[in-house]
């Protein structure tokens, strides 16, 4: 069994491609790449990257958003997988300027960066202090503003 998370990245001017993100991540992290599928993997996590061509941009952009999907091993290496996911998310935030939303598979938004403002949900189970320390950026909790559809 696994837990799924999705980082949706605004594709400003249509310059972000899944292949480009895949190349950047494999050079920045010790990730295994499965050549047939393009899926990246590390202890406890597998990462898929794709354009959301069949959906309207959640950021109301003219170009399709890019999604980085994380599947975390829910049992054996959950903590390692979750830590790697958060490191990858933080790294992507530092390399791309657009808006981003991290959500669970049930559409619960865990954080969003909208117009440069970083807002975390108040999910204390997920956002332990050790996890928040990975984000070396100013942030705030505003659960009442955590509606990705209102971007």
mmCIF file of C-alpha atoms in Angstrom:
data_model
loop_
_atom_site.group_PDB
_atom_site.id
_atom_site.type_symbol
_atom_site.label_atom_id
_atom_site.label_comp_id
_atom_site.label_asym_id
_atom_site.label_seq_id
_atom_site.Cartn_x
_atom_site.Cartn_y
_atom_site.Cartn_z
ATOM 1 C CA UNK A 1 0.000 0.000 0.000
ATOM 2 C CA UNK A 2 1.166 3.542 -0.687
ATOM 3 C CA UNK A 3 0.370 7.201 -0.090
ATOM 4 C CA UNK A 4 0.185 9.511 -3.088
ATOM 5 C CA UNK A 5 1.056 13.201 -3.181
ATOM 6 C CA UNK A 6 0.972 15.665 -6.074
ATOM 7 C CA UNK A 7 3.007 18.814 -6.603
ATOM 8 C CA UNK A 8 1.276 20.928 -9.237
ATOM 9 C CA UNK A 9 3.588 23.522 -10.790
ATOM 10 C CA UNK A 10 2.408 26.504 -12.786
ATOM 11 C CA UNK A 11 3.945 26.282 -16.240
ATOM 12 C CA UNK A 12 4.625 29.954 -16.937
ATOM 13 C CA UNK A 13 5.148 30.558 -20.679
ATOM 14 C CA UNK A 14 5.072 26.782 -21.285
ATOM 15 C CA UNK A 15 8.820 26.406 -20.602
ATOM 16 C CA UNK A 16 8.684 23.547 -18.082
ATOM 17 C CA UNK A 17 8.670 20.044 -19.517
ATOM 18 C CA UNK A 18 8.515 16.731 -17.662
ATOM 19 C CA UNK A 19 11.756 15.628 -19.352
ATOM 20 C CA UNK A 20 13.556 18.760 -18.168
ATOM 21 C CA UNK A 21 12.407 18.246 -14.562
ATOM 22 C CA UNK A 22 13.394 14.565 -14.756
ATOM 23 C CA UNK A 23 16.907 15.523 -15.939
ATOM 24 C CA UNK A 24 17.279 18.150 -13.218
ATOM 25 C CA UNK A 25 16.154 15.778 -10.473
ATOM 26 C CA UNK A 26 18.397 12.910 -11.569
ATOM 27 C CA UNK A 27 21.419 15.211 -11.537
ATOM 28 C CA UNK A 28 20.509 16.796 -8.166
ATOM 29 C CA UNK A 29 19.509 13.625 -6.273
ATOM 30 C CA UNK A 30 20.513 9.984 -6.148
ATOM 31 C CA UNK A 31 17.488 8.730 -8.014
ATOM 32 C CA UNK A 32 17.179 5.615 -10.121
ATOM 33 C CA UNK A 33 15.436 6.109 -13.462
ATOM 34 C CA UNK A 34 13.408 3.396 -15.119
ATOM 35 C CA UNK A 35 14.094 3.952 -18.826
ATOM 36 C CA UNK A 36 10.871 2.395 -20.142
ATOM 37 C CA UNK A 37 8.548 4.468 -17.968
ATOM 38 C CA UNK A 38 10.639 7.498 -16.983
ATOM 39 C CA UNK A 39 9.702 6.918 -13.343
ATOM 40 C CA UNK A 40 12.304 8.005 -10.800
ATOM 41 C CA UNK A 41 12.848 6.078 -7.574
ATOM 42 C CA UNK A 42 14.692 6.283 -4.265
ATOM 43 C CA UNK A 43 14.253 4.468 -0.945
ATOM 44 C CA UNK A 44 10.573 4.692 -0.084
ATOM 45 C CA UNK A 45 9.412 6.859 -3.005
ATOM 46 C CA UNK A 46 8.710 6.723 -6.717
ATOM 47 C CA UNK A 47 8.272 9.913 -8.742
ATOM 48 C CA UNK A 48 6.318 10.423 -11.965
ATOM 49 C CA UNK A 49 6.322 13.684 -13.892
ATOM 50 C CA UNK A 50 3.720 14.676 -16.463
ATOM 51 C CA UNK A 51 1.838 17.566 -18.043
ATOM 52 C CA UNK A 52 -1.773 17.920 -17.085
ATOM 53 C CA UNK A 53 -2.864 18.334 -20.698
ATOM 54 C CA UNK A 54 -6.398 17.119 -20.125
ATOM 55 C CA UNK A 55 -7.229 19.627 -17.403
ATOM 56 C CA UNK A 56 -7.507 23.388 -17.199
ATOM 57 C CA UNK A 57 -4.670 24.962 -15.251
ATOM 58 C CA UNK A 58 -5.536 25.324 -11.556
ATOM 59 C CA UNK A 59 -3.566 28.586 -11.755
ATOM 60 C CA UNK A 60 -5.770 29.860 -14.599
ATOM 61 C CA UNK A 61 -2.747 29.844 -16.894
ATOM 62 C CA UNK A 62 -2.954 29.397 -20.665
ATOM 63 C CA UNK A 63 -0.497 26.485 -20.552
ATOM 64 C CA UNK A 64 -0.980 23.085 -18.921
ATOM 65 C CA UNK A 65 0.432 22.700 -15.427
ATOM 66 C CA UNK A 66 3.178 20.188 -14.734
ATOM 67 C CA UNK A 67 2.556 17.594 -12.039
ATOM 68 C CA UNK A 68 5.223 15.820 -10.026
ATOM 69 C CA UNK A 69 3.545 12.786 -8.488
ATOM 70 C CA UNK A 70 5.040 11.045 -5.461
ATOM 71 C CA UNK A 71 4.101 7.532 -4.335
ATOM 72 C CA UNK A 72 5.365 6.915 -0.808
ATOM 73 C CA UNK A 73 5.815 3.397 0.583
ATOM 74 C CA UNK A 74 3.355 3.444 3.460
ATOM 75 C CA UNK A 75 5.014 0.716 5.503
ATOM 76 C CA UNK A 76 8.699 -0.177 5.166
ATOM 77 C CA UNK A 77 10.332 3.150 4.315
ATOM 78 C CA UNK A 78 7.642 5.769 4.808
ATOM 79 C CA UNK A 79 9.829 8.272 6.664
ATOM 80 C CA UNK A 80 12.671 8.022 4.129
ATOM 81 C CA UNK A 81 10.239 8.377 1.248
ATOM 82 C CA UNK A 82 8.486 11.347 2.812
ATOM 83 C CA UNK A 83 11.775 13.093 3.585
ATOM 84 C CA UNK A 84 12.974 12.580 0.003
ATOM 85 C CA UNK A 85 9.680 13.912 -1.333
ATOM 86 C CA UNK A 86 9.967 17.066 0.768
ATOM 87 C CA UNK A 87 13.596 17.587 -0.279
ATOM 88 C CA UNK A 88 12.585 17.284 -3.932
ATOM 89 C CA UNK A 89 9.634 19.657 -3.412
ATOM 90 C CA UNK A 90 11.861 22.234 -1.685
ATOM 91 C CA UNK A 91 14.464 21.894 -4.425
ATOM 92 C CA UNK A 92 11.818 22.422 -7.120
ATOM 93 C CA UNK A 93 10.512 25.472 -5.262
ATOM 94 C CA UNK A 94 13.980 26.990 -5.319
ATOM 95 C CA UNK A 95 14.408 26.328 -9.065
ATOM 96 C CA UNK A 96 11.019 27.365 -10.435
ATOM 97 C CA UNK A 97 9.344 30.678 -9.698
ATOM 98 C CA UNK A 98 5.740 29.884 -10.479
ATOM 99 C CA UNK A 99 2.915 29.043 -8.150
ATOM 100 C CA UNK A 100 2.823 25.527 -6.673
ATOM 101 C CA UNK A 101 0.424 23.378 -4.717
ATOM 102 C CA UNK A 102 1.243 20.180 -2.814
ATOM 103 C CA UNK A 103 -1.779 17.985 -2.179
ATOM 104 C CA UNK A 104 -2.612 14.479 -1.034
ATOM 105 C CA UNK A 105 -4.467 11.987 -3.192
ATOM 106 C CA UNK A 106 -7.688 13.012 -1.419
ATOM 107 C CA UNK A 107 -7.177 16.602 -2.707
ATOM 108 C CA UNK A 108 -6.258 17.931 0.749
ATOM 109 C CA UNK A 109 -3.878 20.833 0.129
ATOM 110 C CA UNK A 110 -0.779 20.619 2.354
ATOM 111 C CA UNK A 111 0.830 23.816 1.150
ATOM 112 C CA UNK A 112 0.606 26.313 -1.610
ATOM 113 C CA UNK A 113 2.885 29.017 -2.916
ATOM 114 C CA UNK A 114 0.748 31.630 -4.585
ATOM 115 C CA UNK A 115 2.240 34.915 -5.802
ATOM 116 C CA UNK A 116 5.362 34.197 -3.769
ATOM 117 C CA UNK A 117 3.432 33.654 -0.520
ATOM 118 C CA UNK A 118 4.021 30.249 1.104
ATOM 119 C CA UNK A 119 1.085 28.958 3.155
ATOM 120 C CA UNK A 120 0.959 25.628 4.998
ATOM 121 C CA UNK A 121 -2.098 23.739 6.178
ATOM 122 C CA UNK A 122 -2.434 23.241 9.908
ATOM 123 C CA UNK A 123 -2.110 19.446 9.604
ATOM 124 C CA UNK A 124 0.100 18.911 12.660
ATOM 125 C CA UNK A 125 0.500 15.202 11.922
ATOM 126 C CA UNK A 126 2.065 15.945 8.565
ATOM 127 C CA UNK A 127 3.964 19.159 9.327
ATOM 128 C CA UNK A 128 6.153 18.182 12.253
ATOM 129 C CA UNK A 129 8.849 20.728 13.107
ATOM 130 C CA UNK A 130 11.536 18.568 11.525
ATOM 131 C CA UNK A 131 9.693 18.624 8.197
ATOM 132 C CA UNK A 132 9.096 22.377 8.258
ATOM 133 C CA UNK A 133 12.817 22.938 8.822
ATOM 134 C CA UNK A 134 13.408 21.685 5.259
ATOM 135 C CA UNK A 135 11.670 24.820 4.015
ATOM 136 C CA UNK A 136 14.156 27.553 4.733
ATOM 137 C CA UNK A 137 11.682 30.191 3.596
ATOM 138 C CA UNK A 138 9.264 32.487 5.400
ATOM 139 C CA UNK A 139 5.859 30.841 5.674
ATOM 140 C CA UNK A 140 2.616 31.004 7.590
ATOM 141 C CA UNK A 141 -0.310 28.797 8.543
ATOM 142 C CA UNK A 142 -3.638 29.836 7.065
ATOM 143 C CA UNK A 143 -5.900 26.806 6.755
ATOM 144 C CA UNK A 144 -8.854 28.985 5.760
ATOM 145 C CA UNK A 145 -6.961 29.956 2.576
ATOM 146 C CA UNK A 146 -6.036 26.414 1.573
ATOM 147 C CA UNK A 147 -8.433 26.016 -1.307
ATOM 148 C CA UNK A 148 -6.512 25.253 -4.488
ATOM 149 C CA UNK A 149 -9.559 25.951 -6.633
ATOM 150 C CA UNK A 150 -9.675 29.593 -5.550
ATOM 151 C CA UNK A 151 -6.231 30.408 -6.944
#
